[in-house]
Amino acid sequence: MRTRPLRAVLSALGIAIGIAAVVAVVGIPASSQRALQDQLQRLGTNLLQAQPGQTFGGADAKLPVTAVPMAQRIGPVTAASGTGKTGQTVRRNDRVPADETSGLAVLAARPDLLDVLEGEVENGRFLDGETPGVVLGSVAATRLGIDRPGRQVWIGGKWFTVVGVLRPMPLSPEIERSVLVGWTTAEREFGFDGHPSTVYVRAADAAVEAVRAVLGRTLNPEQPNEVDVARPSEALAAKRLTESSFSALFLGLGGVALLVGGVGVANTMVISVLERRREIGLRRALGATRRQVRGQFLAESVLLSGLGGLVGVLVGVAVTAGYAASRQWPAVVPVPALLGGVVVAMVVGAVAGAYPAMRAARLAPTEALA
């Protein structure tokens, strides 16, 4: 290894790439999981969301006007609010064509909505009972090119002043893509009928499932089957799981890289045996046993792979830390992955060096020195 450094580096490179891929594949999902746990702990898992489903005839159902007050009457419920679809579209100004809505909805919102969702205002303030202006979700603000209060947007043939911009709300992505107007403003300006399209409920942690079981019957006693109840934290967890669904693929690629690296180490050791026939013969002639010769070449193979594995672990940690930093996640690399990476590399080296070591041990001194 010392006299052929370039060959040693190239041989260990495949092992390093494979171990780096394995460590990164283990570390990145672990970092994602930790970020998800921190996020859910901060946002809370006790938020429930109810929306109208389908009627037996296949038409869209409606929640009763009294849905929010009825939800507030459930014992373990600590807070409830709602939003309603106004049927309006929003544009940055009156010159933008009517069909260019940027995928944004205009929702009527109750003043206590932000408290129930535990959201925060990035700039400005939230709606109160008499505010004639609007509040933009984080995605809506980006698509409209508005990042601070004071600007105006065009809704339903009228100008409305932006009074606030919200921070991202991972548990309520529909709010992020919406423009919120006051409940009474929507009724007065757009003829909103008062039927909520979504009801948000916060419940005591220990009673979330119990509230979930009775929420549909409480909101719509006559047609409870027309109410869809969901737990947004479960959807967020499922989304994160989907984002990491390629981990198995990358783990397989890491295994392929390890296999290629092992073949490279085996090839290097075979060539080394051929080049060092005289050395092997001289050692045997001076009294070295086959076991000692076999142990020498096997040790070289294990050391070569072990160094590649160590480099791979360091590269994998760096990749994990860099990716986690880019996604603003805490960097997490399980200790078993670090130790296992080096151990796996050494095992690959032992397997790859077994045949060259046995071949070297079988050389007869007279044949090797001929």
CSV table of C-alpha atoms in Angstrom, one decimal:
chain,number,residue,atom,x,y,z
A,1,MET,CA,0.0,0.0,0.0
A,2,ARG,CA,2.9,2.4,0.7
A,3,THR,CA,4.8,1.6,-2.4
A,4,ARG,CA,1.7,1.7,-4.7
A,5,PRO,CA,-0.3,4.5,-3.2
A,6,LEU,CA,-2.3,5.4,-6.4
A,7,ARG,CA,-3.3,1.8,-6.9
A,8,ALA,CA,-4.4,1.6,-3.2
A,9,VAL,CA,-6.4,4.8,-3.4
A,10,LEU,CA,-8.2,3.6,-6.6
A,11,SER,CA,-8.9,0.2,-5.1
A,12,ALA,CA,-10.3,1.7,-1.9
A,13,LEU,CA,-12.4,4.3,-3.8
A,14,GLY,CA,-15.2,1.8,-4.7
A,15,ILE,CA,-15.4,0.8,-1.1
A,16,ALA,CA,-15.5,4.4,0.1
A,17,ILE,CA,-18.3,5.3,-2.4
A,18,GLY,CA,-20.4,2.3,-1.3
A,19,ILE,CA,-20.0,3.0,2.4
A,20,ALA,CA,-20.7,6.7,1.9
A,21,ALA,CA,-23.9,5.9,0.1
A,22,VAL,CA,-25.0,3.5,2.8
A,23,VAL,CA,-24.2,6.0,5.6
A,24,ALA,CA,-26.0,8.8,3.8
A,25,VAL,CA,-29.0,6.6,3.1
A,26,VAL,CA,-29.3,5.8,6.8
A,27,GLY,CA,-28.5,9.3,8.0
A,28,ILE,CA,-30.7,11.3,5.8
A,29,PRO,CA,-34.0,9.5,6.7
A,30,ALA,CA,-32.9,9.6,10.4
A,31,SER,CA,-32.4,13.4,10.1
A,32,SER,CA,-35.8,13.7,8.3
A,33,GLN,CA,-37.5,11.6,11.1
A,34,ARG,CA,-35.9,13.8,13.8
A,35,ALA,CA,-37.1,16.9,12.0
A,36,LEU,CA,-40.6,15.5,11.7
A,37,GLN,CA,-40.7,14.6,15.4
A,38,ASP,CA,-39.5,18.1,16.3
A,39,GLN,CA,-42.0,19.7,13.9
A,40,LEU,CA,-44.9,17.6,15.2
A,41,GLN,CA,-43.9,18.3,18.8
A,42,ARG,CA,-43.9,22.1,18.0
A,43,LEU,CA,-47.1,22.1,16.0
A,44,GLY,CA,-49.0,19.5,18.1
A,45,THR,CA,-50.7,16.3,17.1
A,46,ASN,CA,-54.0,17.2,18.7
A,47,LEU,CA,-55.4,19.1,15.7
A,48,LEU,CA,-58.4,17.5,13.9
A,49,GLN,CA,-59.8,18.7,10.6
A,50,ALA,CA,-63.4,18.1,9.4
A,51,GLN,CA,-64.6,18.7,5.8
A,52,PRO,CA,-67.8,17.9,3.9
A,53,GLY,CA,-67.7,14.6,2.0
A,54,GLN,CA,-70.0,13.2,-0.6
A,55,THR,CA,-73.8,12.6,-0.4
A,56,PHE,CA,-75.3,9.3,-1.4
A,57,GLY,CA,-76.1,10.8,-4.8
A,58,GLY,CA,-72.5,11.7,-5.4
A,59,ALA,CA,-73.0,15.5,-5.0
A,60,ASP,CA,-70.8,17.6,-2.7
A,61,ALA,CA,-72.1,17.7,0.9
A,62,LYS,CA,-72.2,20.8,3.1
A,63,LEU,CA,-71.4,21.3,6.7
A,64,PRO,CA,-74.2,23.1,8.8
A,65,VAL,CA,-73.8,26.7,9.6
A,66,THR,CA,-73.7,25.7,13.2
A,67,ALA,CA,-70.8,23.3,12.7
A,68,VAL,CA,-68.1,25.4,14.5
A,69,PRO,CA,-70.3,26.2,17.6
A,70,MET,CA,-71.3,22.6,17.8
A,71,ALA,CA,-67.6,21.5,17.8
A,72,GLN,CA,-66.8,23.9,20.6
A,73,ARG,CA,-69.4,22.2,22.8
A,74,ILE,CA,-67.5,18.8,22.8
A,75,GLY,CA,-66.1,18.4,26.3
A,76,PRO,CA,-62.4,17.7,25.5
A,77,VAL,CA,-62.3,20.3,22.7
A,78,THR,CA,-60.1,23.2,23.7
A,79,ALA,CA,-60.7,25.4,20.7
A,80,ALA,CA,-62.5,25.3,17.3
A,81,SER,CA,-62.7,27.5,14.3
A,82,GLY,CA,-63.4,27.2,10.6
A,83,THR,CA,-63.0,28.6,7.0
A,84,GLY,CA,-65.5,28.7,4.2
A,85,LYS,CA,-65.1,28.8,0.4
A,86,THR,CA,-66.3,32.1,-1.1
A,87,GLY,CA,-66.1,31.0,-4.7
A,88,GLN,CA,-64.0,34.0,-5.6
A,89,THR,CA,-60.6,34.2,-7.2
A,90,VAL,CA,-57.7,36.6,-6.4
A,91,ARG,CA,-55.5,38.4,-8.8
A,92,ARG,CA,-52.6,40.8,-8.3
A,93,ASN,CA,-54.4,43.6,-10.1
A,94,ASP,CA,-57.4,44.1,-12.4
A,95,ARG,CA,-55.3,43.7,-15.6
A,96,VAL,CA,-54.5,40.0,-15.0
A,97,PRO,CA,-56.9,37.8,-16.9
A,98,ALA,CA,-59.7,36.3,-14.9
A,99,ASP,CA,-58.6,32.7,-15.5
A,100,GLU,CA,-55.1,33.2,-14.1
A,101,THR,CA,-55.8,32.5,-10.5
A,102,SER,CA,-52.3,31.1,-9.6
A,103,GLY,CA,-54.1,28.2,-7.9
A,104,LEU,CA,-55.1,30.3,-4.9
A,105,ALA,CA,-58.4,30.2,-3.1
A,106,VAL,CA,-60.3,33.0,-1.3
A,107,LEU,CA,-61.5,31.7,2.1
A,108,ALA,CA,-63.7,33.3,4.7
A,109,ALA,CA,-62.0,33.0,8.1
A,110,ARG,CA,-63.0,33.4,11.7
A,111,PRO,CA,-60.9,35.8,13.9
A,112,ASP,CA,-59.8,32.9,16.1
A,113,LEU,CA,-58.6,30.7,13.3
A,114,LEU,CA,-54.9,31.6,13.8
A,115,ASP,CA,-55.1,30.7,17.5
A,116,VAL,CA,-56.6,27.3,16.8
A,117,LEU,CA,-54.0,26.5,14.1
A,118,GLU,CA,-51.2,27.9,16.3
A,119,GLY,CA,-50.0,29.8,13.3
A,120,GLU,CA,-47.9,33.0,13.3
A,121,VAL,CA,-48.0,36.2,11.3
A,122,GLU,CA,-44.8,37.0,9.4
A,123,ASN,CA,-45.7,40.6,8.7
A,124,GLY,CA,-48.7,42.8,9.7
A,125,ARG,CA,-51.6,41.3,11.7
A,126,PHE,CA,-54.4,38.8,11.5
A,127,LEU,CA,-58.1,39.5,10.8
A,128,ASP,CA,-60.4,40.7,13.5
A,129,GLY,CA,-64.2,41.0,13.4
A,130,GLU,CA,-64.3,44.3,11.6
A,131,THR,CA,-61.1,44.1,9.3
A,132,PRO,CA,-62.1,44.8,5.7
A,133,GLY,CA,-58.7,43.7,4.4
A,134,VAL,CA,-57.2,40.3,3.7
A,135,VAL,CA,-54.4,38.1,5.0
A,136,LEU,CA,-52.2,36.1,2.7
A,137,GLY,CA,-50.9,32.6,3.3
A,138,SER,CA,-47.2,32.1,2.8
A,139,VAL,CA,-47.5,30.4,-0.6
A,140,ALA,CA,-50.2,32.9,-1.7
A,141,ALA,CA,-47.9,35.8,-0.8
A,142,THR,CA,-45.1,34.3,-2.9
A,143,ARG,CA,-47.3,33.7,-5.9
A,144,LEU,CA,-48.8,37.1,-5.8
A,145,GLY,CA,-45.4,38.7,-5.2
A,146,ILE,CA,-46.5,40.4,-2.0
A,147,ASP,CA,-44.3,40.1,1.2
A,148,ARG,CA,-45.6,42.9,3.3
A,149,PRO,CA,-48.9,44.7,4.3
A,150,GLY,CA,-50.2,47.7,2.5
A,151,ARG,CA,-50.4,46.3,-1.0
A,152,GLN,CA,-53.8,45.6,-2.7
A,153,VAL,CA,-55.2,42.6,-4.5
A,154,TRP,CA,-58.2,42.3,-6.8
A,155,ILE,CA,-61.0,40.0,-5.6
A,156,GLY,CA,-64.5,39.8,-7.0
A,157,GLY,CA,-64.2,43.1,-8.9
A,158,LYS,CA,-63.0,45.0,-5.8
A,159,TRP,CA,-59.7,46.1,-4.3
A,160,PHE,CA,-58.7,44.7,-0.9
A,161,THR,CA,-55.8,45.8,1.2
A,162,VAL,CA,-53.4,43.2,2.5
A,163,VAL,CA,-53.1,43.6,6.3
A,164,GLY,CA,-50.9,40.6,7.0
A,165,VAL,CA,-48.8,37.7,5.7
A,166,LEU,CA,-48.6,34.4,7.5
A,167,ARG,CA,-45.7,32.2,8.2
A,168,PRO,CA,-45.7,28.6,6.7
A,169,MET,CA,-48.2,26.3,8.3
A,170,PRO,CA,-47.2,22.7,7.5
A,171,LEU,CA,-50.3,21.2,9.2
A,172,SER,CA,-52.6,23.4,7.1
A,173,PRO,CA,-51.2,23.6,3.6
A,174,GLU,CA,-54.6,24.8,2.3
A,175,ILE,CA,-54.2,27.9,4.4
A,176,GLU,CA,-50.8,28.6,2.9
A,177,ARG,CA,-52.3,28.6,-0.6
A,178,SER,CA,-55.2,30.9,0.4
A,179,VAL,CA,-56.2,34.5,0.7
A,180,LEU,CA,-58.2,34.9,3.9
A,181,VAL,CA,-61.0,37.5,4.3
A,182,GLY,CA,-63.1,38.1,7.4
A,183,TRP,CA,-66.3,36.0,7.9
A,184,THR,CA,-68.6,39.0,8.0
A,185,THR,CA,-66.7,40.7,5.1
A,186,ALA,CA,-67.2,37.6,2.9
A,187,GLU,CA,-71.0,37.5,3.7
A,188,ARG,CA,-71.3,41.2,3.0
A,189,GLU,CA,-69.1,41.5,-0.1
A,190,PHE,CA,-69.4,38.1,-1.8
A,191,GLY,CA,-72.7,36.7,-0.5
A,192,PHE,CA,-71.0,33.9,1.4
A,193,ASP,CA,-73.7,31.6,2.8
A,194,GLY,CA,-72.0,30.9,6.1
A,195,HIS,CA,-71.4,27.2,5.6
A,196,PRO,CA,-67.9,26.3,6.7
A,197,SER,CA,-65.8,24.2,4.2
A,198,THR,CA,-63.3,23.2,6.9
A,199,VAL,CA,-63.6,23.0,10.7
A,200,TYR,CA,-60.4,22.9,12.7
A,201,VAL,CA,-60.6,21.4,16.2
A,202,ARG,CA,-58.0,21.3,19.0
A,203,ALA,CA,-58.6,18.7,21.6
A,204,ALA,CA,-56.9,17.5,24.8
A,205,ASP,CA,-54.0,15.2,23.8
A,206,ALA,CA,-55.4,12.2,25.7
A,207,ALA,CA,-58.9,12.6,24.1
A,208,VAL,CA,-58.0,13.2,20.4
A,209,GLU,CA,-59.2,9.8,19.2
A,210,ALA,CA,-62.4,10.0,21.3
A,211,VAL,CA,-63.1,13.5,19.8
A,212,ARG,CA,-62.3,12.2,16.3
A,213,ALA,CA,-64.9,9.4,16.8
A,214,VAL,CA,-67.7,11.8,17.7
A,215,LEU,CA,-66.8,14.8,15.6
A,216,GLY,CA,-68.7,13.8,12.5
A,217,ARG,CA,-71.9,13.1,14.4
A,218,THR,CA,-71.6,16.3,16.3
A,219,LEU,CA,-71.0,18.6,13.3
A,220,ASN,CA,-73.8,17.0,11.2
A,221,PRO,CA,-76.1,14.9,13.4
A,222,GLU,CA,-78.5,14.3,10.5
A,223,GLN,CA,-75.9,13.0,8.0
A,224,PRO,CA,-72.7,12.1,10.0
A,225,ASN,CA,-71.5,9.9,7.1
A,226,GLU,CA,-71.1,13.1,5.0
A,227,VAL,CA,-68.3,14.4,7.2
A,228,ASP,CA,-64.7,13.5,6.6
A,229,VAL,CA,-62.5,13.8,9.7
A,230,ALA,CA,-58.7,13.8,9.4
A,231,ARG,CA,-55.7,14.3,11.6
A,232,PRO,CA,-53.3,16.6,9.7
A,233,SER,CA,-50.3,15.4,11.6
A,234,GLU,CA,-50.8,11.9,10.1
A,235,ALA,CA,-50.9,13.4,6.6
A,236,LEU,CA,-47.7,15.3,7.3
A,237,ALA,CA,-46.0,12.1,8.5
A,238,ALA,CA,-47.2,10.2,5.4
A,239,LYS,CA,-45.9,13.0,3.1
A,240,ARG,CA,-42.4,12.8,4.8
A,241,LEU,CA,-42.5,9.0,4.4
A,242,THR,CA,-43.2,9.4,0.7
A,243,GLU,CA,-40.4,11.9,0.3
A,244,SER,CA,-38.0,9.2,1.7
A,245,SER,CA,-39.4,6.4,-0.3
A,246,PHE,CA,-36.3,6.2,-2.5
A,247,SER,CA,-34.1,5.2,0.5
A,248,ALA,CA,-34.3,1.5,-0.5
A,249,LEU,CA,-33.2,2.3,-4.0
A,250,PHE,CA,-30.2,4.3,-2.9
A,251,LEU,CA,-29.4,1.6,-0.3
A,252,GLY,CA,-29.3,-0.9,-3.2
A,253,LEU,CA,-27.1,1.4,-5.2
A,254,GLY,CA,-24.8,1.6,-2.2
A,255,GLY,CA,-24.7,-2.2,-2.1
A,256,VAL,CA,-23.8,-2.3,-5.8
A,257,ALA,CA,-21.0,0.2,-5.2
A,258,LEU,CA,-19.7,-2.0,-2.4
A,259,LEU,CA,-19.8,-5.0,-4.7
A,260,VAL,CA,-17.8,-3.2,-7.3
A,261,GLY,CA,-15.4,-2.0,-4.7
A,262,GLY,CA,-14.9,-5.5,-3.4
A,263,VAL,CA,-14.2,-6.7,-6.9
A,264,GLY,CA,-11.6,-3.9,-7.3
A,265,VAL,CA,-9.9,-4.9,-4.1
A,266,ALA,CA,-9.8,-8.6,-5.1
A,267,ASN,CA,-8.3,-7.6,-8.5
A,268,THR,CA,-5.7,-5.5,-6.8
A,269,MET,CA,-4.7,-8.3,-4.5
A,270,VAL,CA,-4.5,-10.8,-7.3
A,271,ILE,CA,-2.2,-8.5,-9.3
A,272,SER,CA,-0.2,-7.9,-6.1
A,273,VAL,CA,0.3,-11.7,-5.7
A,274,LEU,CA,1.5,-12.0,-9.3
A,275,GLU,CA,3.9,-9.0,-8.8
A,276,ARG,CA,5.3,-10.3,-5.5
A,277,ARG,CA,6.0,-13.9,-6.4
A,278,ARG,CA,9.7,-13.6,-5.6
A,279,GLU,CA,8.9,-11.9,-2.3
A,280,ILE,CA,6.6,-14.8,-1.4
A,281,GLY,CA,9.1,-17.4,-2.5
A,282,LEU,CA,11.9,-15.7,-0.5
A,283,ARG,CA,9.7,-15.6,2.7
A,284,ARG,CA,8.7,-19.3,2.3
A,285,ALA,CA,12.4,-20.2,1.7
A,286,LEU,CA,13.3,-18.4,5.0
A,287,GLY,CA,10.7,-20.4,6.9
A,288,ALA,CA,7.4,-18.5,6.6
A,289,THR,CA,4.4,-20.9,6.7
A,290,ARG,CA,1.5,-20.9,4.3
A,291,ARG,CA,-0.6,-19.6,7.2
A,292,GLN,CA,1.7,-16.6,7.7
A,293,VAL,CA,1.7,-15.7,3.9
A,294,ARG,CA,-2.1,-16.1,3.8
A,295,GLY,CA,-2.5,-13.9,6.8
A,296,GLN,CA,-0.2,-11.2,5.4
A,297,PHE,CA,-2.2,-10.8,2.2
A,298,LEU,CA,-5.5,-11.1,4.0
A,299,ALA,CA,-4.5,-8.4,6.4
A,300,GLU,CA,-3.5,-6.1,3.5
A,301,SER,CA,-6.9,-6.6,1.9
A,302,VAL,CA,-8.8,-5.9,5.1
A,303,LEU,CA,-6.7,-2.8,5.9
A,304,LEU,CA,-7.2,-1.5,2.4
A,305,SER,CA,-10.9,-1.9,2.6
A,306,GLY,CA,-11.0,-0.6,6.2
A,307,LEU,CA,-9.4,2.6,5.2
A,308,GLY,CA,-11.8,2.9,2.3
A,309,GLY,CA,-14.7,2.3,4.7
A,310,LEU,CA,-13.4,5.0,7.1
A,311,VAL,CA,-13.2,7.5,4.3
A,312,GLY,CA,-16.6,6.5,3.1
A,313,VAL,CA,-18.1,7.0,6.6
A,314,LEU,CA,-16.6,10.5,6.7
A,315,VAL,CA,-18.0,11.4,3.3
A,316,GLY,CA,-21.4,9.9,4.2
A,317,VAL,CA,-21.5,12.0,7.4
A,318,ALA,CA,-20.5,15.1,5.4
A,319,VAL,CA,-23.3,14.4,2.8
A,320,THR,CA,-25.9,13.9,5.5
A,321,ALA,CA,-24.9,17.0,7.3
A,322,GLY,CA,-24.9,19.1,4.1
A,323,TYR,CA,-28.3,17.8,3.0
A,324,ALA,CA,-29.8,18.2,6.4
A,325,ALA,CA,-28.5,21.8,6.6
A,326,SER,CA,-30.0,22.5,3.1
A,327,ARG,CA,-33.4,21.4,4.4
A,328,GLN,CA,-33.0,23.0,7.8
A,329,TRP,CA,-33.1,19.6,9.5
A,330,PRO,CA,-31.0,18.5,12.5
A,331,ALA,CA,-28.2,16.3,11.2
A,332,VAL,CA,-28.6,12.8,12.7
A,333,VAL,CA,-26.3,9.8,11.9
A,334,PRO,CA,-27.0,6.7,14.0
A,335,VAL,CA,-23.8,5.4,15.7
A,336,PRO,CA,-24.5,1.8,14.5
A,337,ALA,CA,-24.3,3.2,10.9
A,338,LEU,CA,-20.8,4.7,11.6
A,339,LEU,CA,-19.4,1.6,13.2
A,340,GLY,CA,-21.2,-0.7,10.8
A,341,GLY,CA,-19.8,1.1,7.8
A,342,VAL,CA,-16.2,0.4,8.8
A,343,VAL,CA,-17.1,-3.2,9.9
A,344,VAL,CA,-18.9,-3.9,6.6
A,345,ALA,CA,-16.0,-2.5,4.6
A,346,MET,CA,-13.6,-4.8,6.5
A,347,VAL,CA,-15.8,-7.8,5.9
A,348,VAL,CA,-15.9,-7.0,2.2
A,349,GLY,CA,-12.1,-6.7,2.2
A,350,ALA,CA,-11.8,-10.1,4.0
A,351,VAL,CA,-14.1,-11.8,1.4
A,352,ALA,CA,-12.3,-10.0,-1.5
A,353,GLY,CA,-8.9,-10.9,-0.2
A,354,ALA,CA,-9.6,-14.6,0.6
A,355,TYR,CA,-8.8,-16.0,-2.8
A,356,PRO,CA,-5.7,-13.9,-3.5
A,357,ALA,CA,-4.4,-14.9,0.0
A,358,MET,CA,-5.0,-18.6,-0.6
A,359,ARG,CA,-3.3,-18.3,-4.0
A,360,ALA,CA,-0.3,-16.7,-2.5
A,361,ALA,CA,-0.1,-19.4,0.2
A,362,ARG,CA,-0.2,-22.2,-2.3
A,363,LEU,CA,2.9,-21.0,-4.2
A,364,ALA,CA,5.8,-23.3,-3.7
A,365,PRO,CA,9.2,-21.6,-2.8
A,366,THR,CA,11.0,-23.1,-5.8
A,367,GLU,CA,8.3,-22.1,-8.2
A,368,ALA,CA,8.1,-18.6,-6.8
A,369,LEU,CA,11.8,-18.0,-7.0
A,370,ALA,CA,12.2,-19.6,-10.5
